mmCIF file of C-alpha atoms in Angstrom:
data_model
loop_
_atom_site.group_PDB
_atom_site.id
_atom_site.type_symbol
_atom_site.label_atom_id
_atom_site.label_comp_id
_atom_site.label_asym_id
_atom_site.label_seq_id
_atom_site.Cartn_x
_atom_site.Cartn_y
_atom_site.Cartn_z
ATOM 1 C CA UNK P 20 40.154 12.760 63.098
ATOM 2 C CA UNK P 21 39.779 11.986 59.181
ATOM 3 C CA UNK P 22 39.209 8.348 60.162
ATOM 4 C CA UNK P 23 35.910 8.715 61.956
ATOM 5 C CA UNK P 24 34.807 11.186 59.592
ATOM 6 C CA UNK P 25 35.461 8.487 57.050
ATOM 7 C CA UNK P 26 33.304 5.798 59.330
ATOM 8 C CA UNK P 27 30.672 8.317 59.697
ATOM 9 C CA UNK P 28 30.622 9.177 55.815
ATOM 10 C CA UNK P 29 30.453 5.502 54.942
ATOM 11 C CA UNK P 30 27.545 5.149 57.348
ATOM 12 C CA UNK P 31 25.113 7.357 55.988
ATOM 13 C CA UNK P 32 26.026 7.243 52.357
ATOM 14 C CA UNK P 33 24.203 5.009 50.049
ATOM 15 C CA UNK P 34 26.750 4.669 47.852
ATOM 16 C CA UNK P 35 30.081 2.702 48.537
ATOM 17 C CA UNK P 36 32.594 5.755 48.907
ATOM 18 C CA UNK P 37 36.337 6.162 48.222
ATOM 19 C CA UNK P 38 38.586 3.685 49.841
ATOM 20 C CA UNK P 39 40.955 5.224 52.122
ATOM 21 C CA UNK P 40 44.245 2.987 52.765
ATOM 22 C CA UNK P 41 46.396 5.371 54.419
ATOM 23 C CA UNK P 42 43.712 6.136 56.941
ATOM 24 C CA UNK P 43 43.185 2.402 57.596
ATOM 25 C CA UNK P 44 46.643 2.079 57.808
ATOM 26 C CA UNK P 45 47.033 4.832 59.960
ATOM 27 C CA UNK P 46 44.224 3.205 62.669
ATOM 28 C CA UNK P 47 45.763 -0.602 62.477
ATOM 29 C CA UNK P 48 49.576 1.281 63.213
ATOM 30 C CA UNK P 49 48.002 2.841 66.441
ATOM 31 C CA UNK P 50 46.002 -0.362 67.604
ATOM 32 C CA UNK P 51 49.400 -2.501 67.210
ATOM 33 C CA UNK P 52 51.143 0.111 69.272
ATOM 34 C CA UNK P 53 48.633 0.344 71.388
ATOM 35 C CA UNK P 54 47.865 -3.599 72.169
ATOM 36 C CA UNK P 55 51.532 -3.418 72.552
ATOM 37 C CA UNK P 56 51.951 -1.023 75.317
ATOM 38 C CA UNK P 57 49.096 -2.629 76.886
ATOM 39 C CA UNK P 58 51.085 -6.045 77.294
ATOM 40 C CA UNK P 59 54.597 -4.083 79.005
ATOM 41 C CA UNK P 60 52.245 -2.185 81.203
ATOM 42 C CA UNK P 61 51.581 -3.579 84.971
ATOM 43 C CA UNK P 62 48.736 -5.192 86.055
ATOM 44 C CA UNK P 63 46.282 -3.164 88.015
ATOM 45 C CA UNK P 64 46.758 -0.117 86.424
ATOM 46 C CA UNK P 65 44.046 1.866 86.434
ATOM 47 C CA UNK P 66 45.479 2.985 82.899
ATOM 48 C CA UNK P 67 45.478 -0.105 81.643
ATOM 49 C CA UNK P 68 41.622 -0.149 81.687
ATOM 50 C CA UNK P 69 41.014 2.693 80.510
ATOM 51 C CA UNK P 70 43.384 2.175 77.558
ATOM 52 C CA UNK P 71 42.244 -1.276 76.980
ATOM 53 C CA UNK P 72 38.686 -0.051 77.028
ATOM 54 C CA UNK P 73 40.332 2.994 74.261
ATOM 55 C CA UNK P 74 41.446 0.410 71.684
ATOM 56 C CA UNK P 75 38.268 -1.531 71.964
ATOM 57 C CA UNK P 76 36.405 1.502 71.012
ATOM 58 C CA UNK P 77 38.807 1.647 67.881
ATOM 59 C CA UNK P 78 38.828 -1.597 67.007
ATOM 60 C CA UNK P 79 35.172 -1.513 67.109
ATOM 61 C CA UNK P 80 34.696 1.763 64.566
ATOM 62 C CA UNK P 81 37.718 0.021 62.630
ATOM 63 C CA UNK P 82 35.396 -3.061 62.558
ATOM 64 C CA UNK P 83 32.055 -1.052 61.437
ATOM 65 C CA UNK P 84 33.686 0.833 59.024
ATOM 66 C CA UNK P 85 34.845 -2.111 56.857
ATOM 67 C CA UNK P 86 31.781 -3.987 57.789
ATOM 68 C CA UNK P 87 29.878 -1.003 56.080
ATOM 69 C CA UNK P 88 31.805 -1.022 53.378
ATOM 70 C CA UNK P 89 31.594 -5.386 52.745
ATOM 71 C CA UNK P 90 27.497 -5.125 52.729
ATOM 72 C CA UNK P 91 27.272 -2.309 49.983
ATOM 73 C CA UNK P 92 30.215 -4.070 48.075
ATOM 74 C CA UNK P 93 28.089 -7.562 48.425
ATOM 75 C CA UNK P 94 25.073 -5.413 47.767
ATOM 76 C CA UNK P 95 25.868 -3.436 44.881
ATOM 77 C CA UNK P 96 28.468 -5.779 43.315
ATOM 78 C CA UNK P 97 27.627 -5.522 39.666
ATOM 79 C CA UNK P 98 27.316 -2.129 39.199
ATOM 80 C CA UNK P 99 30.731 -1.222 41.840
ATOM 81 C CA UNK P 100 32.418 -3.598 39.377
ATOM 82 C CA UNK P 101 31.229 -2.214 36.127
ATOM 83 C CA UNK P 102 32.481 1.236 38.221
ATOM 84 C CA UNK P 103 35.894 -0.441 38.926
ATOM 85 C CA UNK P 104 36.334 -1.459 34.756
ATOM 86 C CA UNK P 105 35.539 1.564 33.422
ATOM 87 C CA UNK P 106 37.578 3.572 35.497
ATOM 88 C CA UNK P 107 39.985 6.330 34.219
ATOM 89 C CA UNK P 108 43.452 6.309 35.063
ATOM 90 C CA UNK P 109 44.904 8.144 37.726
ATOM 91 C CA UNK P 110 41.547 7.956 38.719
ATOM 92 C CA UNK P 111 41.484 6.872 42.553
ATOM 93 C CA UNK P 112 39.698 3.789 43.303
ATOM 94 C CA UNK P 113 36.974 3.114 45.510
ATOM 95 C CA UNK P 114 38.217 -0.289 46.240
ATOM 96 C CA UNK P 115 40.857 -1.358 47.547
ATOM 97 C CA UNK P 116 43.097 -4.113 46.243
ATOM 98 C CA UNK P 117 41.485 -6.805 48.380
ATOM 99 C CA UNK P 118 38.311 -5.335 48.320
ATOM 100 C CA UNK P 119 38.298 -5.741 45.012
ATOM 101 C CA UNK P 120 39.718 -9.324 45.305
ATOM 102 C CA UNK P 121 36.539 -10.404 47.251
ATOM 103 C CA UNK P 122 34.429 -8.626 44.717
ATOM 104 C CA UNK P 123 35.264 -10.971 42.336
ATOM 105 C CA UNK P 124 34.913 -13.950 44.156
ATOM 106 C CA UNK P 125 31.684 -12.818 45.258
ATOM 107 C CA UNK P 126 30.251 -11.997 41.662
ATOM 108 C CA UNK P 127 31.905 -15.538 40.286
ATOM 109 C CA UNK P 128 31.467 -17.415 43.306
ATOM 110 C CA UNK P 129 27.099 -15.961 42.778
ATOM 111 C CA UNK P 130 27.237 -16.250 38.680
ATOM 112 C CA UNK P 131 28.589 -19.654 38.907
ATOM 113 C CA UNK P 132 25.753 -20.497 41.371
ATOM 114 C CA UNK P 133 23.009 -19.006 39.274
ATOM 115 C CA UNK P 134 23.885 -20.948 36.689
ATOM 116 C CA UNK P 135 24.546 -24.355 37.694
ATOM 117 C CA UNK P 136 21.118 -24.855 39.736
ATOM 118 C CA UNK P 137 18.793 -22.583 37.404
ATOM 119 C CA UNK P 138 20.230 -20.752 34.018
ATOM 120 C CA UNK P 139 21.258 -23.947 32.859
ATOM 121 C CA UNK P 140 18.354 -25.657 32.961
ATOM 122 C CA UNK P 141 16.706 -22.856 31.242
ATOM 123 C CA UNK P 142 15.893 -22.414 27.594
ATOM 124 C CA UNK P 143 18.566 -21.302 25.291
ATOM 125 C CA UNK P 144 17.774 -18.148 24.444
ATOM 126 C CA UNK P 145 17.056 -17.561 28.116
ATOM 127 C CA UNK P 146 20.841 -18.685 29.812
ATOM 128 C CA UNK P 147 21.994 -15.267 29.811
ATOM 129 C CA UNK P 148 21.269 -12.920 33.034
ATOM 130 C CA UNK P 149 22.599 -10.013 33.275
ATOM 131 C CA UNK P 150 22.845 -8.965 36.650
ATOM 132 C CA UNK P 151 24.075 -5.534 35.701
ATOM 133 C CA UNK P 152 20.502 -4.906 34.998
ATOM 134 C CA UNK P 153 18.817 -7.427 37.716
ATOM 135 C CA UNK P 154 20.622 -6.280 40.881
ATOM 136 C CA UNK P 155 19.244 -2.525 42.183
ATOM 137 C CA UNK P 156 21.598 0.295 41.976
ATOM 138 C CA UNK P 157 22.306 2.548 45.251
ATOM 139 C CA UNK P 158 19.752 4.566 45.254
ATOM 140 C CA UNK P 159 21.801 8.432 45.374
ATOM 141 C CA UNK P 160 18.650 10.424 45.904
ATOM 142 C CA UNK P 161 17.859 9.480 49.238
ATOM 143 C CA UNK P 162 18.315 11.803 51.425
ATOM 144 C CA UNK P 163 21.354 12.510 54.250
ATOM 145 C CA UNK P 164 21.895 14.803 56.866
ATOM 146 C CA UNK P 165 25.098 16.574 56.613
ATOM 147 C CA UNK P 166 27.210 19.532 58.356
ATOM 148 C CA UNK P 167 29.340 21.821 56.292
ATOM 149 C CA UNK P 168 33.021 21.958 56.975
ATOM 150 C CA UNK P 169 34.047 24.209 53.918
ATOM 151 C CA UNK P 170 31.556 26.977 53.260
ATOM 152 C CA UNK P 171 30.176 26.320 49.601
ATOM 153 C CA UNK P 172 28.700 29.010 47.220
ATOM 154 C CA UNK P 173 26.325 28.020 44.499
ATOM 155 C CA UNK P 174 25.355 24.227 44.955
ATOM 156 C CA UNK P 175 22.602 23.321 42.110
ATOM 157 C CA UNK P 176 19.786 21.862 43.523
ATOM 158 C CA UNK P 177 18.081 19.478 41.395
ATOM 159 C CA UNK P 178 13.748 19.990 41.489
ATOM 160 C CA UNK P 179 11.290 17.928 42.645
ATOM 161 C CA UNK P 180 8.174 18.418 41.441
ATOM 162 C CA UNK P 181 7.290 19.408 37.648
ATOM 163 C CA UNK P 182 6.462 23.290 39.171
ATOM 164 C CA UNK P 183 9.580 23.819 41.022
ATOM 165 C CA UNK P 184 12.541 24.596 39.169
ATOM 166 C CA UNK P 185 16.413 24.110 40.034
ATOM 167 C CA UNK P 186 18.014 26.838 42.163
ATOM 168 C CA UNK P 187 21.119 27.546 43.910
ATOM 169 C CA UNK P 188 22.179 27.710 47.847
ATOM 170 C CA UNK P 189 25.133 28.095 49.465
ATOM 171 C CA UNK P 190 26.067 26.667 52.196
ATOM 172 C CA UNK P 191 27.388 28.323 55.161
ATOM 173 C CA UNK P 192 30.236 26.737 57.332
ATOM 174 C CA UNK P 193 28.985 25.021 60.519
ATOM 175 C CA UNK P 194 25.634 25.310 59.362
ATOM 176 C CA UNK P 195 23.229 21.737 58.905
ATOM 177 C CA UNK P 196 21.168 20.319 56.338
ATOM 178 C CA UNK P 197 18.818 17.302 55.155
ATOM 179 C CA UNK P 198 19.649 16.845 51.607
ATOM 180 C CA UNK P 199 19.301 14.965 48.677
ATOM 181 C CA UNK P 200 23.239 12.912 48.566
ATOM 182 C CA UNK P 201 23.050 13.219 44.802
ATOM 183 C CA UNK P 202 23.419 16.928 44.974
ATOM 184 C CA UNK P 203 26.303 16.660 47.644
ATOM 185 C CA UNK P 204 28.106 13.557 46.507
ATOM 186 C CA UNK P 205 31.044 15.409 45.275
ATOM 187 C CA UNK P 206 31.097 17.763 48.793
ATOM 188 C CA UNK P 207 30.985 14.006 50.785
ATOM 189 C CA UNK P 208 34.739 12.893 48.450
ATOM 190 C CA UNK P 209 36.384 16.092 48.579
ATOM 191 C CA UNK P 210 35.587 16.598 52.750
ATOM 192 C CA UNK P 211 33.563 19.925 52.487
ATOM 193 C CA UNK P 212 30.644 18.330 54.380
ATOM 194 C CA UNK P 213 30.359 16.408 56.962
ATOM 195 C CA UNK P 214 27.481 13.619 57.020
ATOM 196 C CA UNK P 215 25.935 12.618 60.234
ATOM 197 C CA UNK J 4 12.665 -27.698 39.654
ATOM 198 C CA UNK J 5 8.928 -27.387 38.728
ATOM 199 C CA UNK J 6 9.422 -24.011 37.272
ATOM 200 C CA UNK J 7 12.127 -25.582 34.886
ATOM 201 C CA UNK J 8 9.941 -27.761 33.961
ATOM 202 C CA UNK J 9 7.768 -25.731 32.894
ATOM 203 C CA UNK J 10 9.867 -23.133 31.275
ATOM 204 C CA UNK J 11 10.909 -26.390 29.220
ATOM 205 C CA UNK J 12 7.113 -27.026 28.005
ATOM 206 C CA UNK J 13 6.490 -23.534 27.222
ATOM 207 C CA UNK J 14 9.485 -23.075 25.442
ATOM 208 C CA UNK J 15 8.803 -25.886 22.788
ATOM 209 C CA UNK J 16 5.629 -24.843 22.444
ATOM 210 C CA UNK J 17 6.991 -21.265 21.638
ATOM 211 C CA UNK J 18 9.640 -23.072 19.101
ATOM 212 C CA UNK J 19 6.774 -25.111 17.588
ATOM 213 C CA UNK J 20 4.797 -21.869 16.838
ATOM 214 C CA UNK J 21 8.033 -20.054 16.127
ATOM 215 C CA UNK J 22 8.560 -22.346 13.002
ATOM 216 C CA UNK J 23 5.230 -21.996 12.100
ATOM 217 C CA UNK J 24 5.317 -18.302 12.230
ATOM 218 C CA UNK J 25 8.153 -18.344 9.875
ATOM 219 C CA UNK J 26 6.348 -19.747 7.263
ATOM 220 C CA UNK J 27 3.981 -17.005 7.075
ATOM 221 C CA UNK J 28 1.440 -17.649 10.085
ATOM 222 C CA UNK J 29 1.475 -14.017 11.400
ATOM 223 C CA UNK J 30 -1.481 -14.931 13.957
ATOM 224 C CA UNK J 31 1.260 -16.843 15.963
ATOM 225 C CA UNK J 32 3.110 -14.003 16.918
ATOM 226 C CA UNK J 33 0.936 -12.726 20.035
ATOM 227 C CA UNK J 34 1.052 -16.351 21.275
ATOM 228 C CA UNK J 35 4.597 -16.205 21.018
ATOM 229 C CA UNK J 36 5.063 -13.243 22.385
ATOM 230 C CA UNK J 37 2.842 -14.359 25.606
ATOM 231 C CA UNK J 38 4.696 -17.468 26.272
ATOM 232 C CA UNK J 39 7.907 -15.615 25.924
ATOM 233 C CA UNK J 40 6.726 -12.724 28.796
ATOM 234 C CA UNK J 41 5.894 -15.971 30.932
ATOM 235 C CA UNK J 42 9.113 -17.380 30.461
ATOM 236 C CA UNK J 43 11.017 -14.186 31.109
ATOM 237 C CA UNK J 44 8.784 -14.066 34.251
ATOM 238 C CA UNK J 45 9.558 -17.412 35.405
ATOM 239 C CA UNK J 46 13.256 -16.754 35.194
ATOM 240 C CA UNK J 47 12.891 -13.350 37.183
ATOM 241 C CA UNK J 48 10.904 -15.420 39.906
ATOM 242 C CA UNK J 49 13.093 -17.921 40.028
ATOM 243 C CA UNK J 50 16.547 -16.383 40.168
ATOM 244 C CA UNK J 51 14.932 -14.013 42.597
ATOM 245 C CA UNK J 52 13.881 -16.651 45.067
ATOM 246 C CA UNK J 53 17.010 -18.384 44.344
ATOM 247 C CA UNK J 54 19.118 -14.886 45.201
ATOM 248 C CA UNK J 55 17.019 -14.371 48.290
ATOM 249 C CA UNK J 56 18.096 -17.709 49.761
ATOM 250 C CA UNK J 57 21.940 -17.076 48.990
ATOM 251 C CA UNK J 58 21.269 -13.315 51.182
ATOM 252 C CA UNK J 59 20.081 -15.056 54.036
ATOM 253 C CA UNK J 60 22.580 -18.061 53.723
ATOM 254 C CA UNK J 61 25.114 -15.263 53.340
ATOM 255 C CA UNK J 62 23.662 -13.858 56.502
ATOM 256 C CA UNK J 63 24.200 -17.099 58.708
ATOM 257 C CA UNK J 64 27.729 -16.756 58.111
ATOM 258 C CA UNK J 65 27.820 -13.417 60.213
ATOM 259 C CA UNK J 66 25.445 -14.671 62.497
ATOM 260 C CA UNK J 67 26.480 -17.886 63.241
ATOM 261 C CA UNK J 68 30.119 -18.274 62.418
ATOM 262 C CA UNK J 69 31.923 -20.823 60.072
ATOM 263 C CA UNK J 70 30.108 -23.779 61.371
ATOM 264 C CA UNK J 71 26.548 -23.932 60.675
ATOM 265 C CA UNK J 72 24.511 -26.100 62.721
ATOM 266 C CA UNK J 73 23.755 -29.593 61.696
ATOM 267 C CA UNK J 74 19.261 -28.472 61.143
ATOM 268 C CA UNK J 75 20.187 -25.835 58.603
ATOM 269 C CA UNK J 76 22.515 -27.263 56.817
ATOM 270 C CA UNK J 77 20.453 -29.971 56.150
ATOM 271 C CA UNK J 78 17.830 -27.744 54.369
ATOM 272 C CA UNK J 79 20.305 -26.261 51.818
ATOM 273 C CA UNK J 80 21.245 -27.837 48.655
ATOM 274 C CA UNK J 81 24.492 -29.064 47.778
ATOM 275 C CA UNK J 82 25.524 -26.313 45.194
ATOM 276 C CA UNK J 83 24.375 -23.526 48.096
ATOM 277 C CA UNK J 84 26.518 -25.610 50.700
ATOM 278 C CA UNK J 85 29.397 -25.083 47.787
ATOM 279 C CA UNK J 86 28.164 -21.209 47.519
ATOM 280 C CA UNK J 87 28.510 -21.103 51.339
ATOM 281 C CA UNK J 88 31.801 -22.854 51.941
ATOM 282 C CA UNK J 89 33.196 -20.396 48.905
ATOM 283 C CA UNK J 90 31.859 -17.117 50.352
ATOM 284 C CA UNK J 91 33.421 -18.428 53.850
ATOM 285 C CA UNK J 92 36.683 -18.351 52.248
ATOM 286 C CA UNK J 93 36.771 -15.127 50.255
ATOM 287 C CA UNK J 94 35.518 -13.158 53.937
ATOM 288 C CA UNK J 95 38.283 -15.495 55.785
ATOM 289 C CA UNK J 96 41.136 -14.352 52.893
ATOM 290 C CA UNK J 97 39.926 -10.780 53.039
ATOM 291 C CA UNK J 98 39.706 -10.654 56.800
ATOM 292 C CA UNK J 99 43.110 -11.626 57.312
ATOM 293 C CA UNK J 100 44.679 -8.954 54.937
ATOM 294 C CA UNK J 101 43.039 -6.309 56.724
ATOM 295 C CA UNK J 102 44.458 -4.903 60.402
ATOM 296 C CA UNK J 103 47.868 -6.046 60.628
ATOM 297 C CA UNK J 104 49.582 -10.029 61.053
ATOM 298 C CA UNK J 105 46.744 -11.773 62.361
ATOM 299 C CA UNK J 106 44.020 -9.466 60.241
ATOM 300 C CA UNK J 107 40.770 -8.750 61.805
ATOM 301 C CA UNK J 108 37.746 -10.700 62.654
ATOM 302 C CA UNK J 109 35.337 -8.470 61.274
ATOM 303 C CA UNK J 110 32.283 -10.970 62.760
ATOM 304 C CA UNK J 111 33.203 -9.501 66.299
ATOM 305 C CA UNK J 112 32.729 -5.963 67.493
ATOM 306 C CA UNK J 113 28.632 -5.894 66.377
ATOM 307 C CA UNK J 114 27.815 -3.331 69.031
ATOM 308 C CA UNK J 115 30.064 -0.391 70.433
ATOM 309 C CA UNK J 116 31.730 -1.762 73.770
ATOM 310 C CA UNK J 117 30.448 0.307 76.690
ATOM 311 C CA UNK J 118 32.512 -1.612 78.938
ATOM 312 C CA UNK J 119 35.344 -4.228 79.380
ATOM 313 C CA UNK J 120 33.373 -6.827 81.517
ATOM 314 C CA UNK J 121 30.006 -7.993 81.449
ATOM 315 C CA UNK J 122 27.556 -10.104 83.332
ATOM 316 C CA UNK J 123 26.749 -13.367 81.899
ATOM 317 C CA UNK J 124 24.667 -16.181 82.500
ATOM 318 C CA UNK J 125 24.810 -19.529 81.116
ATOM 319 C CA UNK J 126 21.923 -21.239 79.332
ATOM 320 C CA UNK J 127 23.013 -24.317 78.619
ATOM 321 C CA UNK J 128 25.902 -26.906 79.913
ATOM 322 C CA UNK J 129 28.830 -26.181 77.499
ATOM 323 C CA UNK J 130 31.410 -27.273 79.622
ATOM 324 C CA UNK J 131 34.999 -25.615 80.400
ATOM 325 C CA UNK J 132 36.038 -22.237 79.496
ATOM 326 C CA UNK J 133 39.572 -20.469 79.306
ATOM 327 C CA UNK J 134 39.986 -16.644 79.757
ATOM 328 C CA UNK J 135 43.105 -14.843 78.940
ATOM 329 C CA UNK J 136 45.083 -15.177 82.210
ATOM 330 C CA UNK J 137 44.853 -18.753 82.307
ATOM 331 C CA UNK J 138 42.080 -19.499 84.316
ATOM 332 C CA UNK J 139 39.551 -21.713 83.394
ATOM 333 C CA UNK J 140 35.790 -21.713 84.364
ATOM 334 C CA UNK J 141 33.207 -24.042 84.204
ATOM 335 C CA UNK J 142 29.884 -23.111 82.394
ATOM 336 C CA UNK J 143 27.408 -25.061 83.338
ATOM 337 C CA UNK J 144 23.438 -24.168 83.594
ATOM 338 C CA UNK J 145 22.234 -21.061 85.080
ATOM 339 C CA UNK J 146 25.812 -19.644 86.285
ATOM 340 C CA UNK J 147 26.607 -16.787 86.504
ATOM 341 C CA UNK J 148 30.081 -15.559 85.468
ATOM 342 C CA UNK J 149 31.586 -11.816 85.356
ATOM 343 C CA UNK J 150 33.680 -12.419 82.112
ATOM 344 C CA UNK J 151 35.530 -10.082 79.935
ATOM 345 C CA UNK J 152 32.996 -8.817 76.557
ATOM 346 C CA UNK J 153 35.407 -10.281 73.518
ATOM 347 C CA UNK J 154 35.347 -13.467 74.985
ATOM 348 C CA UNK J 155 32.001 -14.026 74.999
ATOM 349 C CA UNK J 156 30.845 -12.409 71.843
ATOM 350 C CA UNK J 157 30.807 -15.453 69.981
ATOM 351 C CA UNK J 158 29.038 -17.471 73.176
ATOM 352 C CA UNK J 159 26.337 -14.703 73.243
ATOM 353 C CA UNK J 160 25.537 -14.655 69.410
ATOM 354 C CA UNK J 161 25.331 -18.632 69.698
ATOM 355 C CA UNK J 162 23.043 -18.813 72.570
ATOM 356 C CA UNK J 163 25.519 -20.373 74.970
ATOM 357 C CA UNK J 164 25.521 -17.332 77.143
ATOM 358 C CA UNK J 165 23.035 -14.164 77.968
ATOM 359 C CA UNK J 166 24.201 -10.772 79.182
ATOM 360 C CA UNK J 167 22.506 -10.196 82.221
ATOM 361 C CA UNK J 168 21.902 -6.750 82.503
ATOM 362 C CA UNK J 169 20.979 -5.337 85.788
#
């Protein structure tokens, strides 16, 4: 189901990934028709437990999934912004509209803060911040596990000590790996791996 | 407010010397250059304790709903309280445009569900309680109630209630 692979992707990546309306979509259309089965069904069931106890479960991943996605977007705000700005047309977006809406309000709503009760007060030629450069940037070489779903030939893999030097692997479908996300970011967008 | 202060000082001083430097005083220049590191320093410090506070303020909001209780809001400042009450309303606004009509309270749901009802107790008096098919229950000290798990998220996260798990 492409909408817990999504959950599970946005779990272990460090970076915020694509946004994925249709999928989201796709979940809230089910829960709706589900809740509202739910309510015409007769009390006592023994369905109706197990069905309620079905869309919890949803609603819950639902929940954790956008959750996940809030805290990097509050965490990494400036630099998912500068992302958003100097993005390409046709390009997809890794926020979505309202996503992006709170983004905004987030990175005024802290700006503004920052500079009524300190910046200032400051020094002129010190009123200036730029959080661009003070807020940390996901860190993309940590380290995920991952399964393959696509078999991939060739994947450049990036040294890590002065002696080594870069080689290639490929990746056999099925198979499972701890690697570096930076060399499999593009694998994580397009769906050919899988990270858990 | 101290640190300002400070910065304030050490920034005349700087200007002072700057002036002086300007009119040919090369010596100047490592003192100015010292005062500036410590004023760079001072803002780094400062926004960074100031940035800290706003996380965890930020975090009471998930933890402890809208309403923050009367002890901590009393040690914020009134530009944080403004921070707070602005951040409330950008999650509330987002939150509603996500998951259909009604949108979805993304402060429930913490931990997967492993079943429908749980076992609670109550900690403290917090009077009468109504459950989905209309009846209402009384929650005082020490009871125990078999209640369904969304209702009594919110209770558990504020201390009202315990899961009892046996």
């Amino acid at each position: 189901h492409a909408f817990f692979q999504a959950w599970l992707n946005e779990k272990f990546a460090p970076e915020l990934l694509e946004s994925k309306p249709e999928v989201i979509e796709c979940v809230v259309e089910q829960l709706d028709h589900m809740e509202a089965n739910l309510k015409r069904a007769k009390r006592g069931d023994l369905k109706v437990s197990v069905h309620h106890m079905e869309i919890e479960r949803i609603r819950y991943v639902l929940s954790s999934y956008l959750r996940c996605r809030l805290v990097k977007i509050e965490k990494f705000f400036p630099h998912i912004l500068e992302k958003e700005k100097s993005r390409a047309e046709g390009e997809p977006s890794i926020l979505s509209p309202e996503e992006f809406a709170f983004a905004k309000e987030y990175m005024a709503n802290t700006e503004t803060y920052l500079k009524n009760v300190a910046l200032k007060h400051m020094p002129p030629n010190l009123q200036k911040v730029s959080l661009l450069r003070s807020v940390p940037k996901p860190n993309l070489d940590s380290f995920v596990f991952l399964r393959v779903l696509e078999r991939q030939e060739n994947i450049l893999v990036e040294p890590e000590t002065d002696e080594q030097r870069e080689y290639s692997i490929s990746l056999e479908e099925g198979s499972q790996h701890l690697i570096r996300y930076r060399t499999v970011a593009p694998l994580v967008a397009s769906g050919a791996v899988q990270l858990i | 407010r101290q640190v300002l202060e400070e910065m304030r000082a050490l920034y005349e001083r700087n200007q002072a010397d700057v002036s002086e430097a300007k009119l040919g005083r090369t010596d100047l220049i490592f003192l100015i250059r010292f005062r500036h590191c410590c004023l760079l320093r001072n803002q780094r410090c400062l926004l960074a304790y100031l940035y800290d506070r706003l996380l965890r303020i930020r975090a009471l909001r998930w933890e402890y709903g809208s309403v923050l209780p009367n002890t901590i809001q009393f040690h914020m400042s009134a530009e944080e309280v403004e921070w707070f009450n602005r951040y409330k309303k950008s999650l509330a606004t987002y939150m509603r445009s996500v998951g259909g009509e009604e949108g979805l309270d993304l402060t429930q749901d913490i931990k997967p569900p492993k079943s429908l009802y749980i076992e609670v107790r109550c900690l403290r008096d917090h009077g009468e309680f109504e459950i989905d098919d209309g009846t209402t229950i009384l929650l005082k000290k020490n009871s125990q109630h078999f209640l369904p798990r969304w209702k009594c998220e919110q209770l558990i996260r504020q201390g009202v209630l315990e899961h009892v798990l046996s």
